[in-house]
Amino acid sequence: MKVFEGNSLEELYPQLLVELIEEGDVVSPRGIKTREISPATIVINNPKRRFIPSAVRKLNIGFSIAEPLWIMAGRDDTEMITHYNRNWLNFSDDGITLNGAYGRRIFRHPCIDNNGNLIEVNQFKQCYELLKKDKDSRQATIVLFNPYLDGSDKITKDRPCTNIIRYSIRNNKLNALTVMRSQDVVKGTVYDIPLFTMLQEVMAGLLGIEVGKYTHVMDSFHIYESDIEWMKDVVNEKYPSLYEETGDFDGRILGERYEDFEFVLNQVMCIEYYTRKNKNADIFFIIESLNKIENEVWRSYAAIIATYNLRKYRRTQEELDMLYPFVTNEYKDIFKERYRQLF
């Protein structure tokens, strides 16, 4: 197994590209040429350093925040997520929901109880309760693959790429491990690792401990040959670090109850809904709502989402400038340069 280990995703990303381009085996699933390393593992020793600042592989900033929020809210609908990335409609079987949506699998996984009733299980909360009771437990596991929904006889456009997520406390730090059947380094890694490390940080905050290492295991780690040429530009880019001068930002929601996380998530989601659904959203109400979010990382997430939506509705530059001071996390410098063109 090929193992890539480093302090941050921004440090490792050019190396991942080089290895795939130069050492990857040529395979053609569904007739599409790719270069693949199988299996492969990425180990990030400081998961708080999760974003990459590449000017070549530009992130969709709004989507990079909206997707984790959509997932943490336990959603599987297309309405919210396609507002930030229309491509997701291509994976919906009915135009309304997504079969493999991580939010439903993690926070509302459909199961059958002993009486034959359909129930929804919050696996994330179960892991929290298990680790709170037994800090040395080896059982805190989230299963995303569902044989009924994802089996070979199921006709669907959307089978989840992620199979399981594991949490464990060692040396009083929360480690996380994700196992994926498939991972595209261009379209997947830059969003998936931030997502899973954000979940890790939330869990660590609920448990009142520090974040440990993050391990990302992929059976098929690949790059499509159609992406190789422009990814070579990322390798040669030598982008600056997002974290070298600012250090780390703490997105842990420290509290004694699971509901403390749900409260902060709801604060951010209310701003997301209000600005997405209301093209005439009151800028002063948005600012008032942002001021109520105590954690600067989550306040920054909400401000980015609000700015994205106001920009999409072509609100005035003066109004966008009023939201910029609320972005104080690692996105601040990227936001300063790009918040006028967020999508």
Short mmCIF file of C-alpha atoms in Angstrom, two decimals:
data_model
loop_
_atom_site.label_atom_id
_atom_site.label_comp_id
_atom_site.label_asym_id
_atom_site.label_seq_id
_atom_site.Cartn_x
_atom_site.Cartn_y
_atom_site.Cartn_z
CA MET A 1 0.00 0.00 0.00
CA LYS A 2 1.27 3.45 -0.91
CA VAL A 3 1.20 5.81 2.09
CA PHE A 4 1.43 9.61 1.87
CA GLU A 5 2.01 11.33 5.20
CA GLY A 6 2.36 15.00 5.99
CA ASN A 7 1.25 17.84 8.20
CA SER A 8 -1.47 19.21 5.94
CA LEU A 9 -3.38 18.60 2.72
CA GLU A 10 -1.84 21.68 1.11
CA GLU A 11 1.61 20.18 1.75
CA LEU A 12 0.72 16.76 0.33
CA TYR A 13 -1.46 17.67 -2.65
CA PRO A 14 1.30 18.30 -5.26
CA GLN A 15 2.98 15.04 -4.20
CA LEU A 16 -0.27 13.13 -4.65
CA LEU A 17 -0.60 14.47 -8.17
CA VAL A 18 2.99 13.62 -9.11
CA GLU A 19 2.68 10.04 -7.86
CA LEU A 20 -0.59 9.45 -9.71
CA ILE A 21 0.62 11.00 -12.96
CA GLU A 22 4.02 9.31 -12.98
CA GLU A 23 3.41 6.03 -11.14
CA GLY A 24 -0.30 5.32 -11.53
CA ASP A 25 -1.44 2.20 -13.38
CA VAL A 26 -3.54 2.81 -16.49
CA VAL A 27 -7.07 1.42 -16.06
CA SER A 28 -10.34 2.21 -17.85
CA PRO A 29 -13.43 1.68 -15.68
CA ARG A 30 -16.59 2.43 -17.69
CA GLY A 31 -14.25 2.93 -20.66
CA ILE A 32 -12.72 6.12 -19.17
CA LYS A 33 -8.92 6.18 -19.04
CA THR A 34 -7.50 6.85 -15.59
CA ARG A 35 -4.24 6.43 -13.72
CA GLU A 36 -4.67 4.64 -10.43
CA ILE A 37 -2.82 3.71 -7.25
CA SER A 38 -4.54 0.86 -5.43
CA PRO A 39 -4.69 0.89 -2.49
CA ALA A 40 -3.42 4.19 -1.13
CA THR A 41 -3.52 6.00 2.21
CA ILE A 42 -3.18 9.67 3.12
CA VAL A 43 -2.21 10.50 6.72
CA ILE A 44 -2.58 14.11 7.86
CA ASN A 45 -1.02 14.85 11.22
CA ASN A 46 -2.69 18.24 11.62
CA PRO A 47 -6.21 17.87 10.19
CA LYS A 48 -7.09 21.48 11.00
CA ARG A 49 -4.95 22.39 7.98
CA ARG A 50 -7.47 21.03 5.52
CA PHE A 51 -7.82 23.46 2.61
CA ILE A 52 -5.53 24.09 -0.36
CA PRO A 53 -4.93 27.62 -1.73
CA SER A 54 -4.20 26.67 -5.33
CA ALA A 55 -4.95 29.37 -7.89
CA VAL A 56 -5.00 26.67 -10.59
CA ARG A 57 -7.22 24.11 -8.84
CA LYS A 58 -9.54 26.77 -7.50
CA LEU A 59 -12.06 25.58 -4.97
CA ASN A 60 -15.70 26.51 -5.31
CA ILE A 61 -15.59 28.36 -2.01
CA GLY A 62 -19.33 28.41 -1.48
CA PHE A 63 -19.66 24.70 -2.20
CA SER A 64 -16.69 23.80 0.01
CA ILE A 65 -18.64 25.16 2.98
CA ALA A 66 -22.19 24.36 1.85
CA GLU A 67 -21.54 20.66 1.30
CA PRO A 68 -20.37 19.95 4.88
CA LEU A 69 -23.31 21.99 6.23
CA TRP A 70 -25.74 20.07 4.02
CA ILE A 71 -24.26 16.79 5.23
CA MET A 72 -24.20 17.74 8.93
CA ALA A 73 -27.86 18.72 8.63
CA GLY A 74 -28.56 15.13 7.54
CA ARG A 75 -29.98 16.17 4.18
CA ASP A 76 -30.29 14.22 0.93
CA ASP A 77 -32.22 16.76 -1.16
CA THR A 78 -30.95 18.35 -4.35
CA GLU A 79 -32.55 21.73 -3.67
CA MET A 80 -29.86 23.09 -1.36
CA ILE A 81 -26.73 21.44 -2.73
CA THR A 82 -27.40 22.17 -6.42
CA HIS A 83 -27.67 25.86 -5.58
CA TYR A 84 -23.91 25.70 -4.94
CA ASN A 85 -22.99 23.05 -7.52
CA ARG A 86 -25.41 22.26 -10.34
CA ASN A 87 -23.42 19.18 -11.35
CA TRP A 88 -24.99 17.25 -8.48
CA LEU A 89 -28.23 17.03 -10.46
CA ASN A 90 -26.42 14.61 -12.76
CA PHE A 91 -26.26 12.08 -9.91
CA SER A 92 -29.89 12.27 -8.82
CA ASP A 93 -32.19 9.45 -9.86
CA ASP A 94 -35.36 11.53 -9.51
CA GLY A 95 -34.18 15.16 -9.56
CA ILE A 96 -35.26 15.53 -5.92
CA THR A 97 -32.90 13.42 -3.79
CA LEU A 98 -29.47 11.80 -3.95
CA ASN A 99 -29.35 8.08 -3.19
CA GLY A 100 -25.83 8.12 -1.74
CA ALA A 101 -26.05 11.40 0.17
CA TYR A 102 -23.60 11.25 3.08
CA GLY A 103 -25.79 13.38 5.32
CA ARG A 104 -28.58 10.85 5.40
CA ARG A 105 -26.19 7.91 5.74
CA ILE A 106 -24.30 9.49 8.67
CA PHE A 107 -27.02 11.36 10.54
CA ARG A 108 -30.26 9.62 9.42
CA HIS A 109 -29.26 6.19 8.17
CA PRO A 110 -32.36 4.16 7.20
CA CYS A 111 -32.54 0.88 9.13
CA ILE A 112 -35.09 -1.74 10.14
CA ASP A 113 -35.64 -2.28 13.88
CA ASN A 114 -36.46 -5.58 15.60
CA ASN A 115 -40.16 -5.02 14.97
CA GLY A 116 -39.72 -4.51 11.26
CA ASN A 117 -40.20 -0.75 11.42
CA LEU A 118 -38.19 1.67 9.29
CA ILE A 119 -36.17 3.94 11.56
CA GLU A 120 -33.40 6.52 11.06
CA VAL A 121 -30.17 6.17 13.03
CA ASN A 122 -27.86 9.07 13.86
CA GLN A 123 -24.56 7.21 13.68
CA PHE A 124 -22.50 10.33 14.44
CA LYS A 125 -24.36 10.85 17.72
CA GLN A 126 -23.99 7.17 18.55
CA CYS A 127 -20.21 7.45 18.14
CA TYR A 128 -20.17 10.50 20.39
CA GLU A 129 -22.17 8.74 23.10
CA LEU A 130 -19.99 5.64 22.86
CA LEU A 131 -16.71 7.56 23.18
CA LYS A 132 -18.05 9.74 25.95
CA LYS A 133 -18.86 6.58 27.91
CA ASP A 134 -15.65 4.69 27.03
CA LYS A 135 -12.74 6.81 25.82
CA ASP A 136 -10.74 3.72 24.84
CA SER A 137 -13.51 2.17 22.76
CA ARG A 138 -12.71 0.55 19.42
CA GLN A 139 -16.34 0.45 18.33
CA ALA A 140 -17.11 4.03 17.20
CA THR A 141 -17.91 3.30 13.56
CA ILE A 142 -20.14 4.90 10.94
CA VAL A 143 -21.20 2.70 8.01
CA LEU A 144 -22.26 4.48 4.83
CA PHE A 145 -22.62 1.57 2.40
CA ASN A 146 -26.10 0.06 2.46
CA PRO A 147 -26.47 -3.29 0.65
CA TYR A 148 -30.13 -2.66 -0.15
CA LEU A 149 -29.64 0.88 -1.49
CA ASP A 150 -26.22 0.35 -3.10
CA GLY A 151 -26.06 -3.30 -4.18
CA SER A 152 -25.20 -4.39 -7.71
CA ASP A 153 -28.87 -5.04 -8.46
CA LYS A 154 -29.81 -1.46 -7.56
CA ILE A 155 -30.12 0.90 -10.53
CA THR A 156 -28.84 4.26 -9.34
CA LYS A 157 -26.54 7.07 -10.48
CA ASP A 158 -25.24 7.64 -6.98
CA ARG A 159 -23.46 4.97 -4.93
CA PRO A 160 -21.48 6.45 -2.04
CA CYS A 161 -17.72 6.42 -2.55
CA THR A 162 -17.19 6.31 1.22
CA ASN A 163 -17.68 3.01 3.04
CA ILE A 164 -16.91 3.67 6.71
CA ILE A 165 -15.71 6.35 9.13
CA ARG A 166 -13.97 5.40 12.38
CA TYR A 167 -13.22 7.45 15.49
CA SER A 168 -10.89 6.59 18.36
CA ILE A 169 -9.35 8.44 21.28
CA ARG A 170 -5.66 7.84 21.85
CA ASN A 171 -3.34 10.00 23.96
CA ASN A 172 -6.39 12.14 24.73
CA LYS A 173 -6.76 13.16 21.09
CA LEU A 174 -9.46 12.18 18.62
CA ASN A 175 -8.18 10.24 15.61
CA ALA A 176 -10.36 9.62 12.57
CA LEU A 177 -10.13 7.10 9.75
CA THR A 178 -12.16 7.09 6.54
CA VAL A 179 -12.27 4.17 4.11
CA MET A 180 -13.31 4.89 0.53
CA ARG A 181 -13.86 2.51 -2.37
CA SER A 182 -12.94 5.25 -4.86
CA GLN A 183 -11.39 8.72 -4.82
CA ASP A 184 -10.75 11.19 -7.65
CA VAL A 185 -7.81 13.39 -6.66
CA VAL A 186 -9.08 16.37 -8.67
CA LYS A 187 -12.79 16.53 -7.88
CA GLY A 188 -12.93 14.48 -4.69
CA THR A 189 -9.87 14.81 -2.44
CA VAL A 190 -9.95 18.62 -2.22
CA TYR A 191 -13.51 18.51 -0.84
CA ASP A 192 -13.70 15.13 0.92
CA ILE A 193 -10.72 15.50 3.22
CA PRO A 194 -11.91 18.94 4.41
CA LEU A 195 -15.37 17.46 4.99
CA PHE A 196 -14.21 14.48 7.03
CA THR A 197 -11.71 16.51 9.07
CA MET A 198 -14.45 19.04 9.84
CA LEU A 199 -16.56 16.18 11.19
CA GLN A 200 -13.53 15.01 13.18
CA GLU A 201 -13.12 18.48 14.65
CA VAL A 202 -16.79 18.66 15.62
CA MET A 203 -16.55 15.28 17.34
CA ALA A 204 -13.38 16.31 19.19
CA GLY A 205 -15.11 19.46 20.43
CA LEU A 206 -18.12 17.53 21.69
CA LEU A 207 -15.78 15.22 23.60
CA GLY A 208 -13.74 18.15 24.94
CA ILE A 209 -10.41 16.93 23.56
CA GLU A 210 -7.90 17.92 20.89
CA VAL A 211 -7.89 16.74 17.29
CA GLY A 212 -5.48 13.90 16.56
CA LYS A 213 -4.38 12.54 13.18
CA TYR A 214 -6.59 11.88 10.18
CA THR A 215 -6.19 8.77 7.99
CA HIS A 216 -7.81 8.51 4.55
CA VAL A 217 -7.76 5.03 2.96
CA MET A 218 -8.73 4.56 -0.71
CA ASP A 219 -9.00 1.32 -2.65
CA SER A 220 -8.91 3.19 -5.97
CA PHE A 221 -7.04 6.49 -5.78
CA HIS A 222 -7.03 7.93 -9.27
CA ILE A 223 -6.80 10.81 -11.72
CA TYR A 224 -8.62 10.92 -15.03
CA GLU A 225 -6.26 11.27 -17.97
CA SER A 226 -8.31 14.24 -19.19
CA ASP A 227 -7.22 16.13 -16.03
CA ILE A 228 -3.51 15.37 -16.18
CA GLU A 229 -2.25 18.34 -18.20
CA TRP A 230 -3.84 21.07 -16.11
CA MET A 231 -2.95 19.26 -12.89
CA LYS A 232 0.70 19.49 -13.94
CA ASP A 233 0.25 23.24 -13.55
CA VAL A 234 -0.74 22.70 -9.91
CA VAL A 235 2.44 20.68 -9.36
CA ASN A 236 4.53 23.54 -10.76
CA GLU A 237 2.50 26.27 -9.08
CA LYS A 238 4.23 26.31 -5.68
CA TYR A 239 1.28 27.98 -4.00
CA PRO A 240 1.81 29.74 -0.64
CA SER A 241 0.67 28.22 2.64
CA LEU A 242 -2.69 29.24 4.07
CA TYR A 243 -1.47 28.52 7.59
CA GLU A 244 2.20 29.49 7.81
CA GLU A 245 1.52 32.99 9.11
CA THR A 246 -1.91 32.58 10.73
CA GLY A 247 -1.47 29.23 12.45
CA ASP A 248 -4.43 26.95 13.11
CA PHE A 249 -8.05 27.88 13.67
CA ASP A 250 -10.21 26.09 16.23
CA GLY A 251 -13.57 24.97 14.87
CA ARG A 252 -14.37 22.77 17.86
CA ILE A 253 -17.73 23.51 19.46
CA LEU A 254 -16.93 22.95 23.09
CA GLY A 255 -19.96 21.85 25.07
CA GLU A 256 -21.28 19.24 27.42
CA ARG A 257 -24.19 18.15 25.21
CA TYR A 258 -24.68 16.97 21.64
CA GLU A 259 -27.33 19.68 21.36
CA ASP A 260 -24.58 22.34 21.62
CA PHE A 261 -23.34 21.28 18.18
CA GLU A 262 -26.87 21.19 16.81
CA PHE A 263 -27.49 24.72 18.13
CA VAL A 264 -24.47 26.22 16.33
CA LEU A 265 -25.21 24.25 13.16
CA ASN A 266 -28.77 25.59 13.23
CA GLN A 267 -27.48 29.17 13.59
CA VAL A 268 -25.40 28.76 10.43
CA MET A 269 -28.12 26.89 8.54
CA CYS A 270 -30.64 29.64 9.27
CA ILE A 271 -28.32 32.17 7.63
CA GLU A 272 -27.77 29.78 4.73
CA TYR A 273 -31.51 29.32 4.18
CA TYR A 274 -32.35 33.00 4.58
CA THR A 275 -29.74 34.20 2.09
CA ARG A 276 -30.32 31.38 -0.39
CA LYS A 277 -34.09 31.73 -0.51
CA ASN A 278 -34.38 35.51 -0.23
CA LYS A 279 -32.72 37.62 -2.92
CA ASN A 280 -33.74 40.72 -0.94
CA ALA A 281 -32.29 39.48 2.34
CA ASP A 282 -31.77 42.29 4.86
CA ILE A 283 -28.04 42.88 5.21
CA PHE A 284 -28.40 44.20 8.76
CA PHE A 285 -30.38 41.13 9.84
CA ILE A 286 -27.59 38.97 8.39
CA ILE A 287 -24.99 40.92 10.33
CA GLU A 288 -27.04 40.65 13.51
CA SER A 289 -27.29 36.89 13.00
CA LEU A 290 -23.55 36.55 12.35
CA ASN A 291 -22.75 38.41 15.56
CA LYS A 292 -24.67 35.77 17.53
CA ILE A 293 -22.30 32.97 16.40
CA GLU A 294 -19.54 32.81 19.01
CA ASN A 295 -17.05 30.46 17.32
CA GLU A 296 -15.05 32.39 14.72
CA VAL A 297 -14.65 29.41 12.38
CA TRP A 298 -18.39 28.76 12.21
CA ARG A 299 -19.10 32.49 12.00
CA SER A 300 -16.71 32.60 9.04
CA TYR A 301 -18.50 29.68 7.38
CA ALA A 302 -21.82 31.51 7.73
CA ALA A 303 -20.35 34.75 6.37
CA ILE A 304 -18.88 32.97 3.35
CA ILE A 305 -22.22 31.34 2.57
CA ALA A 306 -24.08 34.63 2.99
CA THR A 307 -21.63 36.44 0.74
CA TYR A 308 -21.84 33.71 -1.88
CA ASN A 309 -25.61 34.00 -1.99
CA LEU A 310 -25.71 37.80 -2.02
CA ARG A 311 -23.10 37.78 -4.79
CA LYS A 312 -25.20 35.28 -6.73
CA TYR A 313 -28.19 37.61 -6.45
CA ARG A 314 -26.02 40.50 -7.67
CA ARG A 315 -26.26 42.54 -4.51
CA THR A 316 -24.15 45.69 -4.25
CA GLN A 317 -20.44 45.63 -3.61
CA GLU A 318 -21.03 47.83 -0.58
CA GLU A 319 -23.17 45.09 0.96
CA LEU A 320 -20.59 42.40 0.21
CA ASP A 321 -17.92 44.57 1.82
CA MET A 322 -19.99 44.68 5.01
CA LEU A 323 -19.73 40.90 5.34
CA TYR A 324 -16.01 40.54 4.62
CA PRO A 325 -14.85 41.41 8.19
CA PHE A 326 -16.74 38.37 9.49
CA VAL A 327 -14.45 36.00 7.56
CA THR A 328 -11.57 35.51 9.98
CA ASN A 329 -10.59 31.87 9.41
CA GLU A 330 -8.03 30.52 6.92
CA TYR A 331 -10.23 31.59 4.03
CA LYS A 332 -9.63 35.24 4.86
CA ASP A 333 -6.80 35.85 2.40
CA ILE A 334 -8.38 33.82 -0.41
CA PHE A 335 -11.65 35.55 0.32
CA LYS A 336 -10.02 38.97 0.13
CA GLU A 337 -8.76 38.22 -3.36
CA ARG A 338 -11.73 36.30 -4.71
CA TYR A 339 -14.91 37.20 -2.83
CA ARG A 340 -16.10 39.28 -5.76
CA GLN A 341 -15.98 36.14 -7.93
CA LEU A 342 -17.02 33.33 -5.58
CA PHE A 343 -18.40 31.02 -8.25
#
